[in-house]
CSV table of C-alpha atoms and ligand atoms in Angstrom, one decimal:
chain,number,residue,atom,x,y,z
A,1,MET,CA,-18.8,-1.3,38.8
A,2,ASP,CA,-20.0,1.2,41.4
A,3,PHE,CA,-23.5,2.8,41.2
A,4,ASN,CA,-22.8,5.1,44.2
A,5,LEU,CA,-22.1,8.8,43.7
A,6,THR,CA,-19.0,10.1,45.5
A,7,GLU,CA,-19.2,12.5,48.4
A,8,GLU,CA,-18.1,15.2,46.1
A,9,HIS,CA,-20.8,14.4,43.5
A,10,LEU,CA,-23.5,14.4,46.3
A,11,MET,CA,-22.3,17.8,47.5
A,12,ILE,CA,-22.5,19.2,43.9
A,13,ARG,CA,-26.0,17.7,43.4
A,14,ASP,CA,-27.2,19.1,46.7
A,15,ALA,CA,-25.8,22.6,45.9
A,16,ALA,CA,-27.6,22.6,42.6
A,17,ARG,CA,-30.8,21.3,44.3
A,18,ASP,CA,-30.6,24.0,46.9
A,19,PHE,CA,-30.0,26.7,44.3
A,20,ALA,CA,-32.9,25.5,42.1
A,21,ARG,CA,-35.3,25.5,45.1
A,22,THR,CA,-34.3,28.8,46.6
A,23,GLU,CA,-33.5,30.8,43.5
A,24,LEU,CA,-35.2,29.3,40.5
A,25,LEU,CA,-38.5,28.2,42.0
A,26,PRO,CA,-39.7,31.7,43.0
A,27,GLY,CA,-40.8,33.4,39.8
A,28,VAL,CA,-40.6,30.4,37.5
A,29,ILE,CA,-44.3,30.5,36.7
A,30,GLU,CA,-44.1,34.3,36.0
A,31,ARG,CA,-41.0,33.9,33.8
A,32,ASP,CA,-42.7,31.2,31.8
A,33,ASP,CA,-45.9,33.3,31.5
A,34,LYS,CA,-44.1,36.5,30.4
A,35,GLN,CA,-41.3,34.8,28.5
A,36,GLN,CA,-38.8,36.5,30.8
A,37,PHE,CA,-35.1,35.5,30.6
A,38,PRO,CA,-33.6,35.0,34.1
A,39,GLN,CA,-30.8,37.5,33.5
A,40,GLU,CA,-30.0,38.2,37.2
A,41,LEU,CA,-29.8,34.4,37.8
A,42,VAL,CA,-27.1,34.0,35.2
A,43,LYS,CA,-24.6,35.8,37.5
A,44,LYS,CA,-25.6,33.7,40.4
A,45,MET,CA,-25.1,30.5,38.4
A,46,GLY,CA,-21.8,31.9,37.3
A,47,ASP,CA,-20.7,32.5,40.9
A,48,LEU,CA,-21.6,28.8,41.7
A,49,GLY,CA,-19.5,27.6,38.8
A,50,PHE,CA,-22.5,26.4,36.7
A,51,MET,CA,-21.6,28.3,33.6
A,52,GLY,CA,-18.3,26.6,32.9
A,53,ILE,CA,-18.8,23.3,34.8
A,54,MET,CA,-16.2,21.2,32.9
A,55,VAL,CA,-13.9,24.0,31.8
A,56,ASP,CA,-10.3,23.9,33.1
A,57,PRO,CA,-9.9,26.3,36.1
A,58,LYS,CA,-7.0,28.0,34.2
A,59,TYR,CA,-9.7,29.4,31.8
A,60,GLY,CA,-12.1,30.3,34.7
A,61,GLY,CA,-14.0,27.1,34.8
A,62,SER,CA,-14.9,24.7,37.6
A,63,GLY,CA,-12.9,21.8,36.4
A,64,MET,CA,-15.6,19.3,37.2
A,65,ASP,CA,-16.4,16.1,35.3
A,66,ALA,CA,-19.4,15.2,33.1
A,67,ILE,CA,-21.1,13.3,35.9
A,68,SER,CA,-21.2,16.5,37.9
A,69,TYR,CA,-22.5,18.3,34.8
A,70,VAL,CA,-25.5,16.0,34.4
A,71,LEU,CA,-26.2,16.1,38.2
A,72,ILE,CA,-26.4,19.9,38.0
A,73,MET,CA,-28.5,19.8,34.8
A,74,GLU,CA,-31.0,17.4,36.3
A,75,GLU,CA,-31.5,19.5,39.5
A,76,LEU,CA,-31.9,22.8,37.6
A,77,SER,CA,-34.3,21.1,35.1
A,78,LYS,CA,-36.6,19.7,37.8
A,79,ILE,CA,-37.5,23.3,38.5
A,80,ASP,CA,-36.7,25.5,35.5
A,81,ALA,CA,-35.8,24.0,32.1
A,82,SER,CA,-35.6,27.5,30.6
A,83,ALA,CA,-32.6,28.3,32.9
A,84,SER,CA,-31.1,24.9,32.4
A,85,VAL,CA,-31.1,25.1,28.6
A,86,MET,CA,-29.2,28.3,28.8
A,87,VAL,CA,-26.7,26.5,31.1
A,88,SER,CA,-26.5,23.5,28.7
A,89,VAL,CA,-25.8,25.5,25.6
A,90,ASN,CA,-23.2,27.7,27.3
A,91,ASN,CA,-21.4,24.7,28.8
A,92,SER,CA,-21.6,21.9,26.3
A,93,LEU,CA,-21.8,23.7,23.0
A,94,VAL,CA,-20.0,27.0,23.4
A,95,CYS,CA,-17.5,26.4,26.2
A,96,TYR,CA,-16.7,22.9,25.2
A,97,GLY,CA,-16.4,23.8,21.5
A,98,LEU,CA,-13.9,26.6,22.3
A,99,GLU,CA,-11.9,24.6,24.9
A,100,ALA,CA,-11.6,21.5,22.7
A,101,PHE,CA,-11.0,23.1,19.3
A,102,GLY,CA,-10.2,26.8,19.9
A,103,THR,CA,-6.7,28.4,19.7
A,104,GLU,CA,-5.0,29.7,22.9
A,105,GLU,CA,-5.9,33.3,21.9
A,106,GLN,CA,-9.5,32.4,21.4
A,107,LYS,CA,-9.7,30.7,24.8
A,108,GLN,CA,-8.1,33.7,26.5
A,109,LYS,CA,-10.3,36.2,24.7
A,110,TYR,CA,-13.7,34.4,24.9
A,111,LEU,CA,-13.7,31.2,27.0
A,112,THR,CA,-12.4,32.9,30.2
A,113,LYS,CA,-15.5,35.2,30.2
A,114,LEU,CA,-18.0,32.5,29.1
A,115,ALA,CA,-16.8,30.0,31.7
A,116,THR,CA,-17.5,32.4,34.6
A,117,GLY,CA,-20.9,33.6,33.4
A,118,GLU,CA,-19.5,37.1,32.8
A,119,GLN,CA,-20.7,36.5,29.2
A,120,ILE,CA,-22.9,33.9,27.7
A,121,GLY,CA,-22.8,32.2,24.3
A,122,ALA,CA,-25.0,30.8,21.5
A,123,PHE,CA,-24.5,28.0,19.0
A,124,CYS,CA,-25.8,28.8,15.5
A,125,LEU,CA,-26.2,25.8,13.2
A,126,SER,CA,-30.0,25.6,12.4
A,127,GLU,CA,-31.3,27.5,9.4
A,128,PRO,CA,-34.8,27.9,7.9
A,129,GLU,CA,-33.9,25.1,5.5
A,130,ALA,CA,-31.2,23.2,7.4
A,131,GLY,CA,-32.1,21.7,10.8
A,132,SER,CA,-31.7,18.0,10.7
A,133,ASP,CA,-30.0,18.1,7.3
A,134,ALA,CA,-27.1,20.0,8.8
A,135,THR,CA,-24.8,19.7,5.8
A,136,SER,CA,-27.1,21.8,3.7
A,137,GLN,CA,-25.9,25.1,5.1
A,138,ARG,CA,-27.2,28.1,3.1
A,139,THR,CA,-25.3,30.7,5.2
A,140,THR,CA,-22.1,31.5,3.4
A,141,ALA,CA,-18.7,32.6,4.7
A,142,ILE,CA,-16.6,33.8,1.8
A,143,ASP,CA,-12.8,33.8,2.3
A,144,MET,CA,-11.5,37.3,1.6
A,145,GLY,CA,-7.9,36.7,2.6
A,146,ASP,CA,-7.5,38.2,6.1
A,147,HIS,CA,-11.2,38.0,6.9
A,148,TYR,CA,-14.4,36.2,6.0
A,149,VAL,CA,-17.7,37.7,5.0
A,150,ILE,CA,-20.8,36.0,6.4
A,151,ASN,CA,-24.3,36.2,4.9
A,152,GLY,CA,-27.4,34.2,5.9
A,153,THR,CA,-30.0,33.4,8.5
A,154,LYS,CA,-29.9,31.2,11.6
A,155,ASN,CA,-33.1,30.0,13.3
A,156,TRP,CA,-34.3,29.0,16.8
A,157,ILE,CA,-31.1,30.2,18.4
A,158,THR,CA,-31.1,29.6,22.2
A,159,ASN,CA,-29.6,32.6,24.1
A,160,GLY,CA,-30.0,34.4,20.7
A,161,GLY,CA,-30.7,37.9,22.0
A,162,ARG,CA,-28.7,37.7,25.2
A,163,SER,CA,-25.4,36.3,24.1
A,164,ASP,CA,-22.1,38.1,23.7
A,165,VAL,CA,-20.4,35.4,21.7
A,166,TYR,CA,-22.0,33.3,18.8
A,167,LEU,CA,-20.4,30.2,17.3
A,168,VAL,CA,-21.7,30.3,13.7
A,169,ILE,CA,-21.5,27.5,11.2
A,170,ALA,CA,-21.4,28.5,7.5
A,171,GLN,CA,-20.5,27.2,4.1
A,172,THR,CA,-17.2,28.5,2.6
A,173,ASP,CA,-16.8,26.3,-0.4
A,174,ARG,CA,-20.0,24.7,-1.7
A,175,GLU,CA,-18.1,22.4,-4.1
A,176,LYS,CA,-16.5,20.6,-1.1
A,177,GLY,CA,-19.8,19.8,0.5
A,178,HIS,CA,-19.6,19.3,4.3
A,179,ARG,CA,-15.8,19.5,4.0
A,180,GLY,CA,-16.2,23.2,2.9
A,181,ILE,CA,-18.1,24.2,6.1
A,182,ASN,CA,-16.4,26.4,8.7
A,183,ALA,CA,-17.2,27.5,12.3
A,184,PHE,CA,-16.7,31.1,13.4
A,185,ILE,CA,-16.7,33.2,16.5
A,186,VAL,CA,-19.0,36.2,15.9
A,187,GLU,CA,-19.4,38.9,18.5
A,188,LYS,CA,-22.6,40.8,19.3
A,189,GLY,CA,-22.4,44.2,17.7
A,190,MET,CA,-20.3,43.3,14.7
A,191,GLU,CA,-21.6,45.4,11.8
A,192,GLY,CA,-24.3,43.6,9.7
A,193,PHE,CA,-25.2,41.2,12.5
A,194,ASP,CA,-28.9,41.6,13.5
A,195,ILE,CA,-31.0,39.9,16.1
A,196,GLY,CA,-34.6,39.2,15.0
A,197,PRO,CA,-37.7,39.2,17.3
A,198,LYS,CA,-38.0,36.7,20.1
A,199,GLU,CA,-39.9,33.5,19.3
A,200,ASP,CA,-43.2,32.9,21.1
A,201,LYS,CA,-42.9,29.2,22.2
A,202,LEU,CA,-44.9,26.3,23.6
A,203,GLY,CA,-42.3,25.5,26.3
A,204,ILE,CA,-39.0,26.7,27.8
A,205,ARG,CA,-40.6,30.1,27.5
A,206,GLY,CA,-38.1,31.8,29.8
A,207,SER,CA,-35.3,30.9,27.5
A,208,ASP,CA,-34.3,33.5,24.9
A,209,THR,CA,-34.8,32.2,21.3
A,210,HIS,CA,-34.3,34.3,18.2
A,211,THR,CA,-33.7,34.3,14.5
A,212,LEU,CA,-30.3,35.9,13.6
A,213,GLN,CA,-29.4,37.7,10.3
A,214,PHE,CA,-25.9,38.1,8.9
A,215,ASN,CA,-25.6,40.8,6.2
A,216,ASP,CA,-22.0,41.1,5.0
A,217,VAL,CA,-20.6,40.5,8.5
A,218,LYS,CA,-16.8,40.8,8.4
A,219,VAL,CA,-15.2,38.3,10.7
A,220,PRO,CA,-11.4,38.2,11.1
A,221,LYS,CA,-9.6,35.1,10.0
A,222,GLU,CA,-8.4,34.4,13.6
A,223,ASN,CA,-12.0,33.9,14.6
A,224,ARG,CA,-12.3,30.7,12.5
A,225,ILE,CA,-12.3,27.6,14.7
A,226,GLY,CA,-9.9,24.8,13.6
A,227,GLU,CA,-8.5,24.2,10.2
A,228,ASP,CA,-10.3,25.3,7.0
A,229,GLY,CA,-13.2,22.9,6.4
A,230,PHE,CA,-13.4,21.7,10.0
A,231,GLY,CA,-16.8,23.3,10.7
A,232,PHE,CA,-19.1,20.4,10.1
A,233,LYS,CA,-17.0,18.0,12.2
A,234,PHE,CA,-16.8,20.7,14.9
A,235,ALA,CA,-20.6,20.9,15.0
A,236,MET,CA,-21.0,17.1,15.1
A,237,LYS,CA,-18.4,16.6,17.9
A,238,THR,CA,-19.8,19.5,19.9
A,239,LEU,CA,-23.4,18.3,19.5
A,240,SER,CA,-22.5,14.8,20.8
A,241,GLY,CA,-21.6,16.4,24.2
A,242,GLY,CA,-24.6,18.8,23.9
A,243,ARG,CA,-26.9,15.8,23.7
A,244,ILE,CA,-25.6,14.6,27.1
A,245,GLY,CA,-26.7,17.9,28.5
A,246,ILE,CA,-30.2,17.8,26.9
A,247,ALA,CA,-30.6,14.1,28.0
A,248,ALA,CA,-29.9,15.3,31.6
A,249,GLN,CA,-32.4,18.1,31.1
A,250,ALA,CA,-35.0,15.7,29.9
A,251,LEU,CA,-34.2,13.5,32.9
A,252,GLY,CA,-34.7,16.5,35.2
A,253,ILE,CA,-38.0,17.4,33.7
A,254,ALA,CA,-39.3,13.8,34.1
A,255,SER,CA,-38.0,13.4,37.7
A,256,GLY,CA,-39.3,16.9,38.6
A,257,ALA,CA,-42.8,16.0,37.4
A,258,TYR,CA,-42.6,12.6,39.1
A,259,GLU,CA,-41.6,14.1,42.5
A,260,LEU,CA,-44.6,16.5,42.3
A,261,ALA,CA,-47.0,13.7,41.3
A,262,LEU,CA,-45.8,11.4,44.1
A,263,LYS,CA,-46.2,14.2,46.7
A,264,TYR,CA,-49.6,15.1,45.4
A,265,SER,CA,-50.8,11.5,45.4
A,266,LYS,CA,-49.9,11.2,49.1
A,267,GLU,CA,-51.9,14.3,50.0
A,268,ARG,CA,-54.9,14.2,47.7
A,269,LYS,CA,-57.8,12.1,48.9
A,270,ALA,CA,-60.5,10.4,46.8
A,271,PHE,CA,-63.0,7.6,47.8
A,272,GLY,CA,-61.9,7.9,51.4
A,273,THR,CA,-58.1,7.5,51.0
A,274,GLU,CA,-55.0,9.1,49.6
A,275,ILE,CA,-55.0,8.5,45.8
A,276,CYS,CA,-51.6,6.7,46.0
A,277,ASN,CA,-53.5,3.9,47.7
A,278,HIS,CA,-55.5,3.3,44.5
A,279,GLN,CA,-53.8,0.8,42.2
A,280,ALA,CA,-54.6,3.0,39.2
A,281,ILE,CA,-52.3,5.7,40.6
A,282,ALA,CA,-49.8,3.4,42.4
A,283,PHE,CA,-49.1,1.5,39.1
A,284,LYS,CA,-48.5,4.8,37.3
A,285,LEU,CA,-46.0,5.8,40.0
A,286,ALA,CA,-44.3,2.4,39.6
A,287,ASP,CA,-44.0,2.9,35.8
A,288,MET,CA,-42.8,6.4,36.2
A,289,TYR,CA,-40.1,5.5,38.7
A,290,THR,CA,-38.8,2.6,36.6
A,291,GLU,CA,-38.7,4.5,33.4
A,292,ILE,CA,-36.9,7.5,35.0
A,293,GLU,CA,-34.3,5.2,36.6
A,294,ALA,CA,-33.7,3.5,33.2
A,295,ALA,CA,-33.2,7.0,31.7
A,296,ARG,CA,-30.9,7.9,34.5
A,297,MET,CA,-28.7,4.9,33.8
A,298,LEU,CA,-28.3,5.9,30.1
A,299,VAL,CA,-27.6,9.5,31.0
A,300,MET,CA,-25.0,8.5,33.6
A,301,LYS,CA,-23.4,6.0,31.2
A,302,ALA,CA,-23.0,8.7,28.5
A,303,ALA,CA,-21.4,11.1,31.0
A,304,TRP,CA,-19.2,8.3,32.2
A,305,ASP,CA,-18.1,7.5,28.7
A,306,LYS,CA,-17.1,11.2,28.2
A,307,ASP,CA,-15.2,11.2,31.5
A,308,GLN,CA,-13.4,8.0,30.6
A,309,GLY,CA,-12.3,9.4,27.2
A,310,ASN,CA,-14.5,6.8,25.4
A,311,ASN,CA,-16.4,7.7,22.2
A,312,TYR,CA,-19.8,8.9,23.3
A,313,ASP,CA,-21.6,9.6,20.0
A,314,MET,CA,-23.8,6.6,20.5
A,315,SER,CA,-24.3,6.7,24.2
A,316,SER,CA,-25.2,10.4,24.1
A,317,ALA,CA,-27.7,9.7,21.3
A,318,MET,CA,-29.3,6.8,23.2
A,319,ALA,CA,-29.5,8.9,26.4
A,320,LYS,CA,-31.1,11.7,24.6
A,321,LEU,CA,-33.5,9.6,22.6
A,322,TYR,CA,-34.7,7.6,25.7
A,323,ALA,CA,-34.7,10.4,28.3
A,324,SER,CA,-36.6,12.8,26.1
A,325,LYS,CA,-39.3,10.1,25.4
A,326,VAL,CA,-39.5,9.4,29.1
A,327,ALA,CA,-39.8,13.1,29.8
A,328,MET,CA,-42.7,13.5,27.3
A,329,GLU,CA,-44.6,10.4,28.5
A,330,GLN,CA,-44.1,10.8,32.2
A,331,THR,CA,-44.9,14.5,32.4
A,332,VAL,CA,-48.3,13.6,30.7
A,333,GLU,CA,-48.8,11.0,33.5
A,334,ALA,CA,-47.9,13.6,36.1
A,335,VAL,CA,-50.6,15.9,34.8
A,336,GLN,CA,-53.0,13.0,34.8
A,337,ILE,CA,-52.3,12.1,38.4
A,338,HIS,CA,-52.9,15.8,39.4
A,339,GLY,CA,-56.3,15.7,37.6
A,340,GLY,CA,-57.8,19.1,37.1
A,341,ASN,CA,-55.1,20.7,39.2
A,342,GLY,CA,-52.5,19.4,36.7
A,343,PHE,CA,-54.1,21.6,34.1
A,344,VAL,CA,-53.5,24.7,36.2
A,345,LYS,CA,-50.2,26.7,36.2
A,346,GLU,CA,-49.7,26.9,40.0
A,347,TYR,CA,-49.1,23.1,40.2
A,348,HIS,CA,-46.1,23.3,37.8
A,349,VAL,CA,-46.6,20.0,36.0
A,350,GLU,CA,-48.4,21.5,33.0
A,351,ARG,CA,-45.2,23.6,32.4
A,352,LEU,CA,-43.0,20.6,32.7
A,353,MET,CA,-45.2,18.8,30.2
A,354,ARG,CA,-44.8,21.7,27.7
A,355,ASP,CA,-41.1,22.0,28.4
A,356,ALA,CA,-40.6,18.2,27.8
A,357,LYS,CA,-41.5,18.4,24.1
A,358,ILE,CA,-38.5,20.4,23.0
A,359,THR,CA,-36.1,17.7,24.3
A,360,GLN,CA,-37.3,15.5,21.5
A,361,ILE,CA,-36.5,18.2,19.0
A,362,TYR,CA,-33.5,20.3,19.7
A,363,GLU,CA,-29.8,19.3,19.4
A,364,GLY,CA,-31.0,16.6,17.0
A,365,THR,CA,-34.5,15.3,16.8
A,366,SER,CA,-35.3,11.8,18.1
A,367,GLU,CA,-35.3,10.7,14.4
A,368,ILE,CA,-31.7,12.0,14.1
A,369,GLN,CA,-30.7,10.1,17.2
A,370,LYS,CA,-32.0,7.0,15.6
A,371,ILE,CA,-29.9,7.6,12.5
A,372,VAL,CA,-26.8,8.0,14.7
A,373,ILE,CA,-27.6,4.9,16.8
A,374,SER,CA,-28.6,2.7,13.8
A,375,ARG,CA,-25.5,3.6,11.9
A,376,GLY,CA,-23.4,2.7,15.0
A,377,VAL,CA,-25.2,-0.6,15.5
A,378,ILE,CA,-24.9,-1.6,11.8
A,379,LYS,CA,-21.2,-0.6,11.6
A,380,GLY,CA,-20.6,-2.5,14.8
B,1,COS,N1,-18.0,13.3,15.1
B,1,COS,C1,-17.1,13.6,14.1
B,1,COS,N2,-17.4,13.6,12.8
B,1,COS,C2,-18.6,13.2,12.4
B,1,COS,C3,-19.6,12.9,13.4
B,1,COS,C4,-19.2,12.9,14.8
B,1,COS,N3,-20.1,12.7,15.7
B,1,COS,N4,-20.8,12.6,12.7
B,1,COS,C5,-20.5,12.7,11.4
B,1,COS,N5,-19.2,13.1,11.3
B,1,COS,C6,-18.5,13.3,10.0
B,1,COS,C7,-18.5,12.1,9.1
B,1,COS,O1,-17.4,11.3,9.5
B,1,COS,C8,-18.4,12.7,7.7
B,1,COS,O2,-17.0,13.1,7.5
B,1,COS,P1,-16.1,12.4,6.3
B,1,COS,O3,-17.0,12.5,5.1
B,1,COS,O4,-14.9,13.2,6.3
B,1,COS,O5,-15.9,11.0,6.8
B,1,COS,C9,-19.2,14.0,7.9
B,1,COS,O6,-19.2,14.3,9.2
B,1,COS,C10,-20.5,13.9,7.3
B,1,COS,O7,-21.2,12.8,8.0
B,1,COS,P2,-22.4,12.0,7.4
B,1,COS,O8,-22.1,11.6,6.0
B,1,COS,O9,-22.8,11.0,8.4
B,1,COS,O10,-23.5,13.2,7.2
B,1,COS,P3,-25.0,13.1,7.0
B,1,COS,O11,-25.4,14.2,6.1
B,1,COS,O12,-25.5,11.7,6.7
B,1,COS,O13,-25.6,13.6,8.5
B,1,COS,C11,-26.3,13.5,10.7
B,1,COS,C12,-25.3,13.0,9.6
B,1,COS,C13,-27.7,13.2,10.3
B,1,COS,C14,-25.9,12.6,11.9
B,1,COS,C15,-26.1,15.0,11.0
B,1,COS,O14,-26.4,15.7,9.9
B,1,COS,C16,-26.8,15.5,12.2
B,1,COS,O15,-26.4,15.2,13.4
B,1,COS,N6,-27.9,16.2,12.0
B,1,COS,C17,-28.6,16.8,13.1
B,1,COS,C18,-28.0,18.2,13.4
B,1,COS,C19,-28.7,18.7,14.6
B,1,COS,O16,-28.5,18.2,15.7
B,1,COS,N7,-29.4,19.8,14.4
B,1,COS,C20,-30.0,20.5,15.5
B,1,COS,C21,-29.4,21.9,15.5
B,1,COS,S1,-28.5,22.3,16.9
B,1,COS,S2,-29.9,22.8,18.1
């Protein structure tokens, strides 16, 4: 067992750290305030290889491993979780879904552009009445022979307005239950595909979240991913990897807040000394550091499982469950250490606290992760 990162991993981490500090940090408060999507930064992240981190270079990707992916996600998320969720969805839901389960034609047509950041993608599973209960899809995709016709509504779709490519989950044969669900590649601009207004959110406000409407959208048969009825398993398998990305995002939010709190505690004086010298603050820092290191171990273990070809359904669920809890609890502590300044935007920790909450909700709530973990534990 070796807990050290390789030279290459350290270089990747440093490149992401550098990018986050020089490119994401300026303007992050304004983007959060005005709900601005960092469009110009997508190209820069594409140039650095961050949009197709694990994709094979023959499809335009960077060919890196999952450990590199979580290192990049952590560094971006320390500064800007709105930018990092866009990276996470594009990498682990859209690019991975296409690379693992798409046809060669689908990869050539879509993946090559998504992996370079020339285009970005969205993953459309959630509906007004089907979030956690993902088998209850109301969106339908009726088989018309050479094409499908999609009707329905998708909710809370990350990259919803900005994407070029949408992976859409829909029910083809209701009688077959989850075995009658399919996944489709839908392109922006297809007739009948409408993008609703942007959501006004508590956190990750720079990310682009929309409701999508499908009214008799004709999708060619070659845009179905996998065999007929593979859609639910496609969503589950893809989300397992997505949860590693969100776990790394939560880790980054927590460690970003911790680093700010540590720095502040060494500068701010009260009762004649820096506040880190007061045990009330020192013990908070000790707890924060310990919890974040424990979350890091779980996140790294999940990424390692993926790199080794092990099943990572449980390790990704555990990483997400724990890292998101740590993110929520420790960002609150970071605000507390900052006192009144923690409540003010320019100190960044209030944004990290707001951003943390979604990591306990999207790509499977904490309660869903407990279902996955408990079933695995009981099955043995
Ligand atoms: N990989 C492959 N197949 C999987 C799988 C996985 N990780 N998890 C479940 N499946 C398969 C099961 O094997 C089963 O197939 P068979 O009947 O052919 O054996 C099928 O999927 C249905 O599984 P299950 O019976 O466990 O379904 P449930 O309705 O009980 O739901 C949970 C399972 C709760 C785990 C699932 O609905 C889920 O993950 N929900 C949350 C979805 C989510 O993350 N939503 C957020 C939206 S994306 S931002």
